[in-house]
């Protein structure tokens, strides 16, 4: 690690996404999702669970005002004993109480982060004004000592930091810091950034190695990477130190979450007790990704940040082992992670059930966070390949094509009857929901997509790394000169990519293009007189670029049939269909009911059709296949003497996985029997 | 129904099981299980959950004594708020409190029922003396008003019958009645029978259609059939009436379990709310088997009893529909029922997952109860076929070959790692347990097996029905003469059956032999000059029998490959192996790890080997098969381009399903890929 110059994400100010595919997504975020989520934060979405987020900030702000007059008298409630305060009966007359989950504040912080990114791409004074007003409401709730968490401000300040395990104060802080930095970078306005710093300072005053301070760390990770971000924005060492402290403390014994709960290990405790929080071992000794999947990848992201900045080889090695464990043994083909809904967690190695998958949208987003940070340490396409897989499949699937409804869980196989009747699958929804009570995924998608440029590109002083292909206008600063690099791409439908360099004077630098793992033979046109070599999955093109120079590279997108490692019991004898970065799936709407009766032909003839479907221009795949015929004589009995099955020859239609469930409720399958 | 003379189970006094296979089981029950369970009832099994059953009876008895002196002062505890009272820290110094589950009394009642049956087969004065002493302890706890449930006697008599839904008083009563009748029939001693009657009388005084009485019915069914048994033993109409009342009330609105809990339907209520208790509809309108599987089949058994006695065609029709629904859509090939552990319940139609199956031993036992009762109404082999399937597979599998450990759950596919690491499968145990806190299954197996003769045979005045084949000495009384019928069989290993009639004078009657559903062509030798016809799956042989007459029938036991109805998604493309009544399975001990890599050959050569294995003489089956080879290049990556799999040709070993998990922990599978 020491030998390599770390790359850094391209500043969003230096990349404009002009891509056909992504521009549509970004405009959807800007025109639909951000306004929609603002309504959600204000409980104005009919038929959706209210967020109470802005309500809670307003109440907390009022309390601050009143407290200065009357002390604690104002506190409306006794201390609630659960992480969720149910909604009142009459939504039109909310009391001055806290409602919703303890982490409801984070709804706003994720929103403001997305707003920040969006404003960089598309300046929008009206949105900015709205955001400023909202920030005023939020900051008005901050306590004089810097503390800012509406749940405890409203309910009982005496219990601040008494349950780091379950009450998400440090989680909310992390999102505040992320949102504040993003908004500052977008607008130069530092009100929220200052609030985040004050809150960070407060935390530093309460938690840390010094005597008298709590020896805790976040129950739900994110503060680790958020503090690094705050450090990188402000250069304040204390934030880096606190992040490292959180990482170093986790997994030590005695178990901090026992100490704060004054709890002994009991017989009923399962492995979830420690594993859920990734606290089963000190993080540097961890080799298997376990527990709540979102928390896990948020932690690993923070670990990678700290490893990069502090050049901690042992920590980096742990990150690498955890990465490999996920990718080699715990990753759905869609880029989803989390094989079980119990604890929204990783299941054991190779346990990747399709129909009960959790594969939370946020977990795939967190996996991208982790991947990007590993790329910053070392550009290796193995990280970017997974980033691409997650982005185009398990993350995009989290949002409907109209941007108005969302999946929390992204299964690879759905039978609607099972979702309705089988409580084991009650977490699997056959259609996307408008908004969730625990609304982490929708705003997480928004903030990721709005900042997609910083995942697509990282840079060192002399190299631009292209990890994801999307039409972009990039400004690369090299030796204090600016160069414009235009990228043209029609991913994910077509593998042709052009790179055009605009420069006032000739410039000697390197463009490193990722060779996707689904592509065996790419074709490069241009880049004469360049030093070209492939390393760790990137084609490095090092040369003196002249103005207007254009190179073209083509990654042929063939339809591919994939099989899972034979240790994945669920997928034995099955294949999945991919083309380029896209995983495909079968839907009932195209193929009729009983998708489990469909099989792929032995030599499946395939065709790719570019069509308009569900209002989108997409590539549909057809393959030759067969449908098992249910004969009359085996229809009535449950068990019959085995007969060689008979089939109808059919054409199976496949649509990109991310477009599923946009035509109402129906069966869906990614994996098909051969 | 009206046209047919109902058959009745052969009295256990009139059948002696001399069968090699079953005699071993019965002796195991007598020599191992009954003594072991007595120890369990007295908390003397090291390493097993204590039952507290006899302890609770003793404490309840003491209270009765003290109460007459001091009124209610003695009551040790406040009313517990849960259905389980945890064990004390020091088992050597139990307090005079109630411990364990609210239904702990039933442990004794099931035990005494098994003891009764066993004493009929094997008189045992020492065991009888022990049983009498135990009955004294139990009866000493009965209240002057007839009430007898230790949980409420000890904890709070004022709450008697305030929570019929969850507190199992009527369930315990049902087992008391069953045990009392059995013990009376075995010994002629009526102390327990009288206690059961007094308790029944008490219930009648509290629950019923009359004004001022509770309009309730059992949360856990069994009292329905138990009351019929009490009625048939005592000819007291009131017991029949109460049973019918329970059946008629269930499913009516308003929902009784809401009334007693003063509870409104809330948003969080799921379909389990009504379905779990089979209370979603009046029972005569029910067509789909739902909810807790044991409760369901216990209810249906009671419904069949009432339908038979009251000649209620509508009720009988409901029984028939429910039966068909189970057998056509909800039955594991092993005779297991209950596709989901959530509510230990039936899942939806055709949802029969192998690895998360519940398939509780008790549920299969209950299915036999239901089947036998349907047979009493109408001899149709469709009922007896299922009885046989359940008995030899899903029930026998519930007990280890040494009779010392038990399965609650009988899965059709086990990966031990999943049982240990995946909480979704934590109900699936890879090895049998010594005893359970909720110990319904072990004593249920004992009472079923000890009374197996009454399932194997039913009779009308002129016909003996042979439903199950086992070596037996039968006494048939016809026109007040006794005939001896000896049956010789080596089921389940060999399909030859001989029937020998011993009679002092020639006798004209019918023997009806079930033709098993797994047998297409049987061969009958003898039975000259008989009127022979096949009806509803029975071969009726009506003739004038002479002394010493012998007929032989052979049902060839071929190895069969079965497939599931294609609507069973789990088993698509898979087959199961059966021979005669036995379902077979593969175990890791014989076939190595990774059973999911095994496939059956296209034309599988099969062999049957009679061997001694695990201390048993069993028929092992070998079939030609193949094992998918995991090549090096697809071992490391999780997803690879599909390649035609390569295989090693192997011989697959199959053992009877009921013998699985007798060689330590390992993988097991019933269904194999073709």
CSV table of C-alpha atoms in Angstrom, one decimal, chain B residues 19-229:
chain,number,residue,atom,x,y,z
B,19,UNK,CA,-44.4,-58.7,14.2
B,20,UNK,CA,-40.6,-58.7,14.0
B,21,UNK,CA,-40.4,-55.1,13.0
B,22,UNK,CA,-43.1,-53.7,15.3
B,23,UNK,CA,-42.4,-56.0,18.2
B,24,UNK,CA,-39.0,-54.4,18.4
B,25,UNK,CA,-40.5,-51.0,18.4
B,26,UNK,CA,-43.1,-51.9,21.0
B,27,UNK,CA,-40.4,-53.4,23.2
B,28,UNK,CA,-38.3,-50.3,22.8
B,29,UNK,CA,-41.3,-48.3,24.0
B,30,UNK,CA,-41.9,-50.7,26.9
B,31,UNK,CA,-38.3,-51.1,27.9
B,32,UNK,CA,-36.8,-47.8,27.0
B,33,UNK,CA,-39.2,-45.1,26.2
B,34,UNK,CA,-41.8,-45.6,29.0
B,35,UNK,CA,-39.2,-45.8,31.8
B,36,UNK,CA,-37.2,-43.0,30.2
B,37,UNK,CA,-40.2,-40.8,30.1
B,38,UNK,CA,-41.2,-41.6,33.6
B,39,UNK,CA,-37.8,-40.3,34.6
B,40,UNK,CA,-38.3,-37.3,32.4
B,41,UNK,CA,-41.7,-36.6,34.1
B,42,UNK,CA,-39.7,-36.6,37.3
B,43,UNK,CA,-36.9,-34.4,36.1
B,44,UNK,CA,-34.3,-37.2,36.4
B,45,UNK,CA,-32.8,-37.1,32.9
B,46,UNK,CA,-29.3,-35.5,33.0
B,47,UNK,CA,-28.8,-32.9,30.3
B,48,UNK,CA,-32.5,-32.8,29.2
B,49,UNK,CA,-35.0,-30.1,29.9
B,50,UNK,CA,-36.9,-31.0,33.1
B,51,UNK,CA,-40.6,-31.6,32.6
B,52,UNK,CA,-41.7,-30.6,36.2
B,53,UNK,CA,-44.8,-32.5,35.4
B,54,UNK,CA,-45.0,-34.7,38.5
B,55,UNK,CA,-43.6,-31.9,40.6
B,56,UNK,CA,-46.4,-29.7,39.6
B,57,UNK,CA,-49.0,-32.3,40.4
B,58,UNK,CA,-47.5,-32.8,43.9
B,59,UNK,CA,-47.5,-29.1,44.6
B,60,UNK,CA,-51.1,-28.8,43.4
B,61,UNK,CA,-52.0,-31.7,45.7
B,62,UNK,CA,-50.3,-30.0,48.7
B,63,UNK,CA,-52.2,-26.8,48.0
B,64,UNK,CA,-55.4,-28.6,48.1
B,65,UNK,CA,-54.6,-30.0,51.5
B,66,UNK,CA,-53.5,-26.6,52.8
B,67,UNK,CA,-56.3,-24.7,51.3
B,68,UNK,CA,-58.8,-26.6,53.3
B,69,UNK,CA,-57.0,-25.3,56.3
B,70,UNK,CA,-56.1,-21.8,55.3
B,71,UNK,CA,-58.1,-20.8,52.2
B,72,UNK,CA,-56.1,-19.2,49.5
B,73,UNK,CA,-53.2,-18.1,51.6
B,74,UNK,CA,-51.0,-20.9,50.4
B,75,UNK,CA,-50.9,-19.7,46.8
B,76,UNK,CA,-47.2,-19.3,46.3
B,77,UNK,CA,-47.1,-17.1,43.2
B,78,UNK,CA,-48.6,-14.2,41.7
B,79,UNK,CA,-50.2,-15.0,38.4
B,80,UNK,CA,-47.5,-15.6,35.8
B,81,UNK,CA,-48.0,-13.7,32.7
B,82,UNK,CA,-46.4,-16.1,30.3
B,83,UNK,CA,-47.2,-19.6,29.2
B,84,UNK,CA,-43.8,-20.7,30.4
B,85,UNK,CA,-42.4,-20.5,33.9
B,86,UNK,CA,-38.6,-20.9,33.7
B,87,UNK,CA,-36.8,-23.5,35.7
B,88,UNK,CA,-35.3,-22.5,39.0
B,89,UNK,CA,-31.5,-22.1,39.4
B,90,UNK,CA,-31.2,-24.9,41.8
B,91,UNK,CA,-33.0,-28.0,40.6
B,92,UNK,CA,-32.2,-29.8,43.8
B,93,UNK,CA,-34.4,-27.5,45.8
B,94,UNK,CA,-37.6,-26.9,43.9
B,95,UNK,CA,-40.0,-24.5,45.5
B,96,UNK,CA,-43.7,-25.3,45.8
B,97,UNK,CA,-44.3,-23.5,42.6
B,98,UNK,CA,-45.4,-24.3,39.1
B,99,UNK,CA,-42.6,-24.7,36.6
B,100,UNK,CA,-42.5,-25.3,32.9
B,101,UNK,CA,-45.1,-24.8,30.2
B,102,UNK,CA,-48.8,-24.4,31.0
B,103,UNK,CA,-49.4,-27.7,29.3
B,104,UNK,CA,-46.9,-29.7,31.3
B,105,UNK,CA,-49.7,-31.9,32.9
B,106,UNK,CA,-50.3,-33.5,29.6
B,107,UNK,CA,-46.8,-35.1,29.7
B,108,UNK,CA,-48.2,-37.5,32.4
B,109,UNK,CA,-51.5,-38.0,30.5
B,110,UNK,CA,-49.7,-39.1,27.4
B,111,UNK,CA,-47.4,-41.3,29.4
B,112,UNK,CA,-50.3,-43.0,31.2
B,113,UNK,CA,-52.0,-43.6,27.9
B,114,UNK,CA,-49.0,-45.3,26.5
B,115,UNK,CA,-48.6,-47.3,29.7
B,116,UNK,CA,-52.2,-48.4,29.4
B,117,UNK,CA,-51.7,-49.7,25.9
B,118,UNK,CA,-48.5,-51.3,26.8
B,119,UNK,CA,-50.0,-53.1,29.7
B,120,UNK,CA,-52.6,-54.6,27.4
B,121,UNK,CA,-49.9,-56.0,25.2
B,122,UNK,CA,-47.4,-56.9,28.0
B,123,UNK,CA,-48.9,-57.2,31.5
B,124,UNK,CA,-46.3,-55.8,33.9
B,125,UNK,CA,-47.4,-55.6,37.6
B,126,UNK,CA,-44.4,-53.4,38.5
B,127,UNK,CA,-45.2,-50.8,35.9
B,128,UNK,CA,-48.9,-51.0,36.8
B,129,UNK,CA,-48.1,-50.3,40.4
B,130,UNK,CA,-45.9,-47.4,39.5
B,131,UNK,CA,-48.8,-46.1,37.3
B,132,UNK,CA,-51.3,-46.5,40.1
B,133,UNK,CA,-49.1,-44.5,42.5
B,134,UNK,CA,-48.7,-41.8,39.9
B,135,UNK,CA,-52.4,-41.7,39.4
B,136,UNK,CA,-52.8,-41.2,43.1
B,137,UNK,CA,-50.5,-38.2,43.0
B,138,UNK,CA,-52.4,-36.8,40.0
B,139,UNK,CA,-55.8,-37.4,41.5
B,140,UNK,CA,-54.8,-35.8,44.8
B,141,UNK,CA,-54.5,-32.5,42.9
B,142,UNK,CA,-58.1,-32.6,41.6
B,143,UNK,CA,-60.1,-29.8,43.2
B,144,UNK,CA,-63.4,-30.6,45.0
B,145,UNK,CA,-65.3,-29.1,42.1
B,146,UNK,CA,-63.5,-31.5,39.7
B,147,UNK,CA,-61.1,-29.0,38.2
B,148,UNK,CA,-57.7,-30.4,37.5
B,149,UNK,CA,-55.0,-28.3,35.9
B,150,UNK,CA,-51.9,-27.7,38.0
B,151,UNK,CA,-51.0,-24.4,36.4
B,152,UNK,CA,-54.1,-22.6,37.7
B,153,UNK,CA,-54.5,-24.6,40.9
B,154,UNK,CA,-51.0,-23.5,41.9
B,155,UNK,CA,-51.0,-20.0,40.4
B,156,UNK,CA,-54.4,-18.5,40.5
B,157,UNK,CA,-57.6,-20.4,40.6
B,158,UNK,CA,-59.5,-17.2,39.9
B,159,UNK,CA,-58.2,-17.2,36.4
B,160,UNK,CA,-59.5,-20.6,35.5
B,161,UNK,CA,-60.9,-20.6,31.9
B,162,UNK,CA,-60.0,-17.0,31.4
B,163,UNK,CA,-57.6,-17.8,28.5
B,164,UNK,CA,-58.8,-20.8,26.7
B,165,UNK,CA,-56.9,-19.5,23.7
B,166,UNK,CA,-53.4,-19.9,25.0
B,167,UNK,CA,-53.4,-21.7,28.4
B,168,UNK,CA,-54.1,-25.2,27.3
B,169,UNK,CA,-56.5,-26.2,30.1
B,170,UNK,CA,-58.8,-28.0,27.7
B,171,UNK,CA,-55.9,-29.5,25.9
B,172,UNK,CA,-54.6,-31.0,29.2
B,173,UNK,CA,-58.1,-32.2,29.9
B,174,UNK,CA,-58.3,-33.9,26.5
B,175,UNK,CA,-55.1,-35.8,27.2
B,176,UNK,CA,-56.4,-36.7,30.6
B,177,UNK,CA,-59.5,-38.2,29.1
B,178,UNK,CA,-57.6,-40.1,26.5
B,179,UNK,CA,-55.1,-41.5,29.1
B,180,UNK,CA,-57.8,-42.3,31.5
B,181,UNK,CA,-59.9,-44.3,29.1
B,182,UNK,CA,-56.8,-46.2,27.9
B,183,UNK,CA,-55.7,-47.0,31.4
B,184,UNK,CA,-59.2,-48.1,32.3
B,185,UNK,CA,-59.4,-50.3,29.3
B,186,UNK,CA,-56.1,-51.9,30.1
B,187,UNK,CA,-56.6,-52.5,33.8
B,188,UNK,CA,-60.2,-52.0,34.6
B,189,UNK,CA,-59.2,-49.4,37.2
B,190,UNK,CA,-61.3,-46.4,37.1
B,191,UNK,CA,-59.7,-43.9,39.4
B,192,UNK,CA,-58.3,-41.8,36.6
B,193,UNK,CA,-61.4,-42.3,34.5
B,194,UNK,CA,-63.6,-41.0,37.3
B,195,UNK,CA,-61.2,-38.0,37.7
B,196,UNK,CA,-61.5,-37.3,34.0
B,197,UNK,CA,-65.3,-37.5,34.2
B,198,UNK,CA,-65.4,-35.2,37.1
B,199,UNK,CA,-63.2,-32.7,35.3
B,200,UNK,CA,-65.4,-33.1,32.2
B,201,UNK,CA,-68.5,-32.5,34.3
B,202,UNK,CA,-66.8,-29.4,35.7
B,203,UNK,CA,-66.1,-28.1,32.2
B,204,UNK,CA,-69.7,-28.8,31.2
B,205,UNK,CA,-70.8,-26.7,34.2
B,206,UNK,CA,-68.7,-23.8,33.0
B,207,UNK,CA,-68.8,-23.9,29.2
B,208,UNK,CA,-71.8,-24.4,26.9
B,209,UNK,CA,-74.8,-22.9,25.2
B,210,UNK,CA,-76.7,-22.2,28.4
B,211,UNK,CA,-77.0,-18.7,29.7
B,212,UNK,CA,-74.2,-17.7,32.0
B,213,UNK,CA,-71.7,-20.2,30.6
B,214,UNK,CA,-68.7,-19.4,28.6
B,215,UNK,CA,-69.1,-19.7,24.9
B,216,UNK,CA,-65.5,-20.9,24.4
B,217,UNK,CA,-63.7,-23.8,22.9
B,218,UNK,CA,-60.1,-25.2,23.2
B,219,UNK,CA,-57.2,-23.1,21.9
B,220,UNK,CA,-55.4,-26.3,21.2
B,221,UNK,CA,-57.8,-28.9,20.0
B,222,UNK,CA,-57.9,-32.5,21.3
B,223,UNK,CA,-60.8,-32.3,23.8
B,224,UNK,CA,-63.2,-32.8,20.9
B,225,UNK,CA,-62.0,-36.3,20.1
B,226,UNK,CA,-61.2,-37.1,23.8
B,227,UNK,CA,-64.8,-36.3,24.8
B,228,UNK,CA,-66.1,-38.6,22.1
B,229,UNK,CA,-63.8,-41.3,23.5
